[in-house]
Tab-separated table of C-alpha atoms in Angstrom:
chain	number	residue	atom	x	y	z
P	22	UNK	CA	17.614	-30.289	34.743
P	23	UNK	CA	20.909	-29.066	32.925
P	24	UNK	CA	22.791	-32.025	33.934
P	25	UNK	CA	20.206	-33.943	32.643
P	26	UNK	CA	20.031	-32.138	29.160
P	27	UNK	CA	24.026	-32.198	28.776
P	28	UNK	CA	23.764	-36.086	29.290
P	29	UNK	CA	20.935	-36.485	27.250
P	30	UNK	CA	22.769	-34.380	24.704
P	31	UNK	CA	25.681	-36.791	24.376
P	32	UNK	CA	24.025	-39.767	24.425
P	33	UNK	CA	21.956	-38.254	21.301
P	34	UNK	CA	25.493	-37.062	19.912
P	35	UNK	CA	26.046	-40.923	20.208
P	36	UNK	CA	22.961	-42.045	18.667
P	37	UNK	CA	23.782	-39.780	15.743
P	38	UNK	CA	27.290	-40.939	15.221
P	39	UNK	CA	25.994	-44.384	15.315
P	40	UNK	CA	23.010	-43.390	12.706
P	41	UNK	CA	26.211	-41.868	10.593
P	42	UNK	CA	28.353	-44.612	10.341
P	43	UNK	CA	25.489	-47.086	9.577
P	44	UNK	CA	24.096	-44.425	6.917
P	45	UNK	CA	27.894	-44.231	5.649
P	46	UNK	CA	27.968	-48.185	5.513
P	47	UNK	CA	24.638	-48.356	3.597
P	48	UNK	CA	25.253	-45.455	1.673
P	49	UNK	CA	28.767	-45.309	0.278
P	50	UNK	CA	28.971	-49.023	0.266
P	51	UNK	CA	25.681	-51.027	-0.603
P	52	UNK	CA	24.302	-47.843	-2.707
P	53	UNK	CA	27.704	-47.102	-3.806
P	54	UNK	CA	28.260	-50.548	-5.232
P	55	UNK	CA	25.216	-50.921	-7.006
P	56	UNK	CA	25.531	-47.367	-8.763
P	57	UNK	CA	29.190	-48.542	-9.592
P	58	UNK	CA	27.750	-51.934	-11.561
P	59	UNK	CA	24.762	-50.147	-12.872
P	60	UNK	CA	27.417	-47.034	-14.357
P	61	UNK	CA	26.009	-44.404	-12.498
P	62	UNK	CA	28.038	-42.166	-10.185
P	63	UNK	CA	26.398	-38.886	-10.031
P	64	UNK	CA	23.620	-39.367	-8.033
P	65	UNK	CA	24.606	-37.261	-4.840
P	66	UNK	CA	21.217	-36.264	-4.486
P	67	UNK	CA	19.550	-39.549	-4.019
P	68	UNK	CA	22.527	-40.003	-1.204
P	69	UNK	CA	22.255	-37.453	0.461
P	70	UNK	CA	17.967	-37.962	0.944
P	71	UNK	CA	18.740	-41.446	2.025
P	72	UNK	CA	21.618	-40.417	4.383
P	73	UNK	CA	19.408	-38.072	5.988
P	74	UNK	CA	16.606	-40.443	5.866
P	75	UNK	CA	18.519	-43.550	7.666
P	76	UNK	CA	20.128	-40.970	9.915
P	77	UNK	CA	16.325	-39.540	11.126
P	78	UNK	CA	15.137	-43.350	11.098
P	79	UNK	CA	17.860	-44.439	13.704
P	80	UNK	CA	17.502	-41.216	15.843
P	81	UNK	CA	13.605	-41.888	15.644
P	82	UNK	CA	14.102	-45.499	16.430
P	83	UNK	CA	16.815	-45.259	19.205
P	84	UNK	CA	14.407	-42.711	21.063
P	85	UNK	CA	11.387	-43.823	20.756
P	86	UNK	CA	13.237	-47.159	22.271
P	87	UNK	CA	14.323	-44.940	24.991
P	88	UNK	CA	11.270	-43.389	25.663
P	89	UNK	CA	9.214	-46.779	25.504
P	90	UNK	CA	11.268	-48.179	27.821
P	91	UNK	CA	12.070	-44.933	30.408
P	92	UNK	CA	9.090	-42.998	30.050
P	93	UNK	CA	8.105	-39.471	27.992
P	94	UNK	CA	11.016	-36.856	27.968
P	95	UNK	CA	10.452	-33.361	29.014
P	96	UNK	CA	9.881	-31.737	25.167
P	97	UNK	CA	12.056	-28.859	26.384
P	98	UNK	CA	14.960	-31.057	27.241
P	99	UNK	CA	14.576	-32.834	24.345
P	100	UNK	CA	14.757	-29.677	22.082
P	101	UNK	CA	17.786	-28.498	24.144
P	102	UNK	CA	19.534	-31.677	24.000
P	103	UNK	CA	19.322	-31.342	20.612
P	104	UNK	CA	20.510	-28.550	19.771
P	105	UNK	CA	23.696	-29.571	22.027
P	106	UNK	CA	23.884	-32.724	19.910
P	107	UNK	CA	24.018	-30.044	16.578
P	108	UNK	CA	26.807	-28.107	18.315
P	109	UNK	CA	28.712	-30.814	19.082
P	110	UNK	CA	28.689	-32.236	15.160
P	111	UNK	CA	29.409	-28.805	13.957
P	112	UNK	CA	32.472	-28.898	16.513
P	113	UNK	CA	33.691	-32.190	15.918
P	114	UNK	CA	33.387	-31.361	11.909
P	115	UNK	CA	35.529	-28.377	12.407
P	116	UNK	CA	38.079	-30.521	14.514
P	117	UNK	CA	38.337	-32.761	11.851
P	118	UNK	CA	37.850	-30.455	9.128
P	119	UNK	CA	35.016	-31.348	8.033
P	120	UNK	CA	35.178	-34.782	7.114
P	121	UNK	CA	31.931	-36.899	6.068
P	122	UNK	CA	32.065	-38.955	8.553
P	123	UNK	CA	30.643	-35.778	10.838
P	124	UNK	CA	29.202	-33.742	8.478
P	125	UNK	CA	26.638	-36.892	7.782
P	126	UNK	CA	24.529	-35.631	4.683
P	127	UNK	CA	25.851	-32.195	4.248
P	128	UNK	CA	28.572	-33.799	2.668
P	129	UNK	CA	26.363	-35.024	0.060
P	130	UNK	CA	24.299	-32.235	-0.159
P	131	UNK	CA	27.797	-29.854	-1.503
P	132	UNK	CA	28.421	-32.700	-3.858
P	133	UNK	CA	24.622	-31.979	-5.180
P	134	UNK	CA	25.087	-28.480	-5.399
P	135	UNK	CA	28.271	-29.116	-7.648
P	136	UNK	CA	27.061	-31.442	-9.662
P	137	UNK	CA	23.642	-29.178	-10.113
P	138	UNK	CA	25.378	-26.677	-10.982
P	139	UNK	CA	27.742	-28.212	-13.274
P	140	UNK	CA	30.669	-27.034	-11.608
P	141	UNK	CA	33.503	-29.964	-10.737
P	142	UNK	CA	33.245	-31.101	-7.300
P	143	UNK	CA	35.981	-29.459	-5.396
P	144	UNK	CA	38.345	-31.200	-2.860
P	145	UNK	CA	36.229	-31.527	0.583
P	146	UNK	CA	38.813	-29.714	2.047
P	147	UNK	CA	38.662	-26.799	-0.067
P	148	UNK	CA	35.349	-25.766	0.402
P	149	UNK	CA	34.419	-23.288	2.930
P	150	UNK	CA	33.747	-23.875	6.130
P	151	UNK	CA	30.079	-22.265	6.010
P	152	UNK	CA	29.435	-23.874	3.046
P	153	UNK	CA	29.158	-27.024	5.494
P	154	UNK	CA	27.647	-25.737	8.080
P	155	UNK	CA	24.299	-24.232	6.554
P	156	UNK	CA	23.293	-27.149	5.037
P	157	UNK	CA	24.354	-29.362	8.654
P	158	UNK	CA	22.362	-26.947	10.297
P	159	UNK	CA	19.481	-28.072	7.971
P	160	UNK	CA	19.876	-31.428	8.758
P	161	UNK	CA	20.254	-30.702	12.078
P	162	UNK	CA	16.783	-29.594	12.128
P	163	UNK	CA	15.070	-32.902	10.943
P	164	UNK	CA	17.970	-34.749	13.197
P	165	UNK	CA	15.935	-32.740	16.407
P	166	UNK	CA	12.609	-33.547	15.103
P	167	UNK	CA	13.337	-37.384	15.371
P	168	UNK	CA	14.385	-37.071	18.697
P	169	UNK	CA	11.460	-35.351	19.064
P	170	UNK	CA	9.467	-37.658	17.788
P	171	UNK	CA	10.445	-40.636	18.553
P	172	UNK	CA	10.678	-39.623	22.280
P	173	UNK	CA	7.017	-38.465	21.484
P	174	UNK	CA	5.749	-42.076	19.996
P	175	UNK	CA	8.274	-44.060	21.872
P	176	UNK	CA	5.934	-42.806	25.324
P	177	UNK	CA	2.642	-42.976	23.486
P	178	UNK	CA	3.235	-46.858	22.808
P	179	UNK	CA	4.105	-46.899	26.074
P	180	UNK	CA	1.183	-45.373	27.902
P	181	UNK	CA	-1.325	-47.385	25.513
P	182	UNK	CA	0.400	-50.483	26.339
P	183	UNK	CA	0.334	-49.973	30.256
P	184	UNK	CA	-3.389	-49.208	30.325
P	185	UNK	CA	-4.173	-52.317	28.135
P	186	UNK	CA	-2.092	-54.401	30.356
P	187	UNK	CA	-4.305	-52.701	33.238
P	188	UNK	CA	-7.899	-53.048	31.899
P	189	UNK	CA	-6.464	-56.993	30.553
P	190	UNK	CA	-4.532	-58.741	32.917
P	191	UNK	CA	-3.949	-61.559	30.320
P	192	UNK	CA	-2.416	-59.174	27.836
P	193	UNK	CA	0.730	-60.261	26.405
């Protein structure tokens, strides 16, 4: 059971990576673009809801793939594998002091708070370390529930399609 909850924890850790660098590409770039021609730069806020939103979608996605395909994971292991996945962004952030390319939308959620707050957004590398972390942790917490989730739906599709494939054997 552990070795199966540290695996499933990095292959989640992957998942999310991948769900970060496509939310950076769609993000920074396409939504960054289009706020450059339309004049508007200050709309951290609205990226850092859709960076957590495309992040959850892929999670959700990937594992309900996963799970339609392998079969319902244990909840516990999914919670567990998690929460692994968390401490391993929060890690690799530190490593690379907290960059947004592993902080995801807590990035975007300091640049709110600055701009809320009317303060000028400081140099990512001179804000505190916590002051990542907290809102990562956040995230973190919706990141979990789409693994949850989609594990959840991912075997529900599953199981309804296997018994209508039993009661119809002509079901395609």
């Amino acid at each position: 059971m552990v070795k199966r909850i540290f695996v499933n924890s990095l292959v989640n850790f992957g998942r999310l990576l991948a769900t970060l660098a496509l939310s950076m590409l769609l993000v920074i770039i396409v939504f960054g673009l289009v706020l450059f021609v339309l004049g508007d730069t200050g709309l951290a806020v609205v990226r850092t809801l859709l960076f957590c939103a495309i992040s959850c979608g892929g999670l959700f996605y990937m594992n309900y793939q996963s799970a339609y395909k392998n079969g319902a994971p244990v909840l516990t292991e999914s919670i567990f594998a998690g929460i692994l996945m968390s401490i391993y962004q929060i890690l690799l952030a530190k490593l690379l002091k907290f960059v947004m390319y592993t902080s995801g939308a807590a990035y975007f959620a300091i640049q709110s708070y600055y701009l809320l707050t009317d303060q000028p957004i400081p140099d990512m590398y001179t804000v505190s370390d916590i002051a990542y972390i907290l809102p990562m942790l956040f995230f973190d917490i919706f990141y979990v529930a789409a693994i949850i989730f989609g594990g959840k739906y991912g075997a529900k599709k599953r199981e309804k399609d296997r018994s209508e494939l039993l009661r119809n054997p002509n079901y395609s």
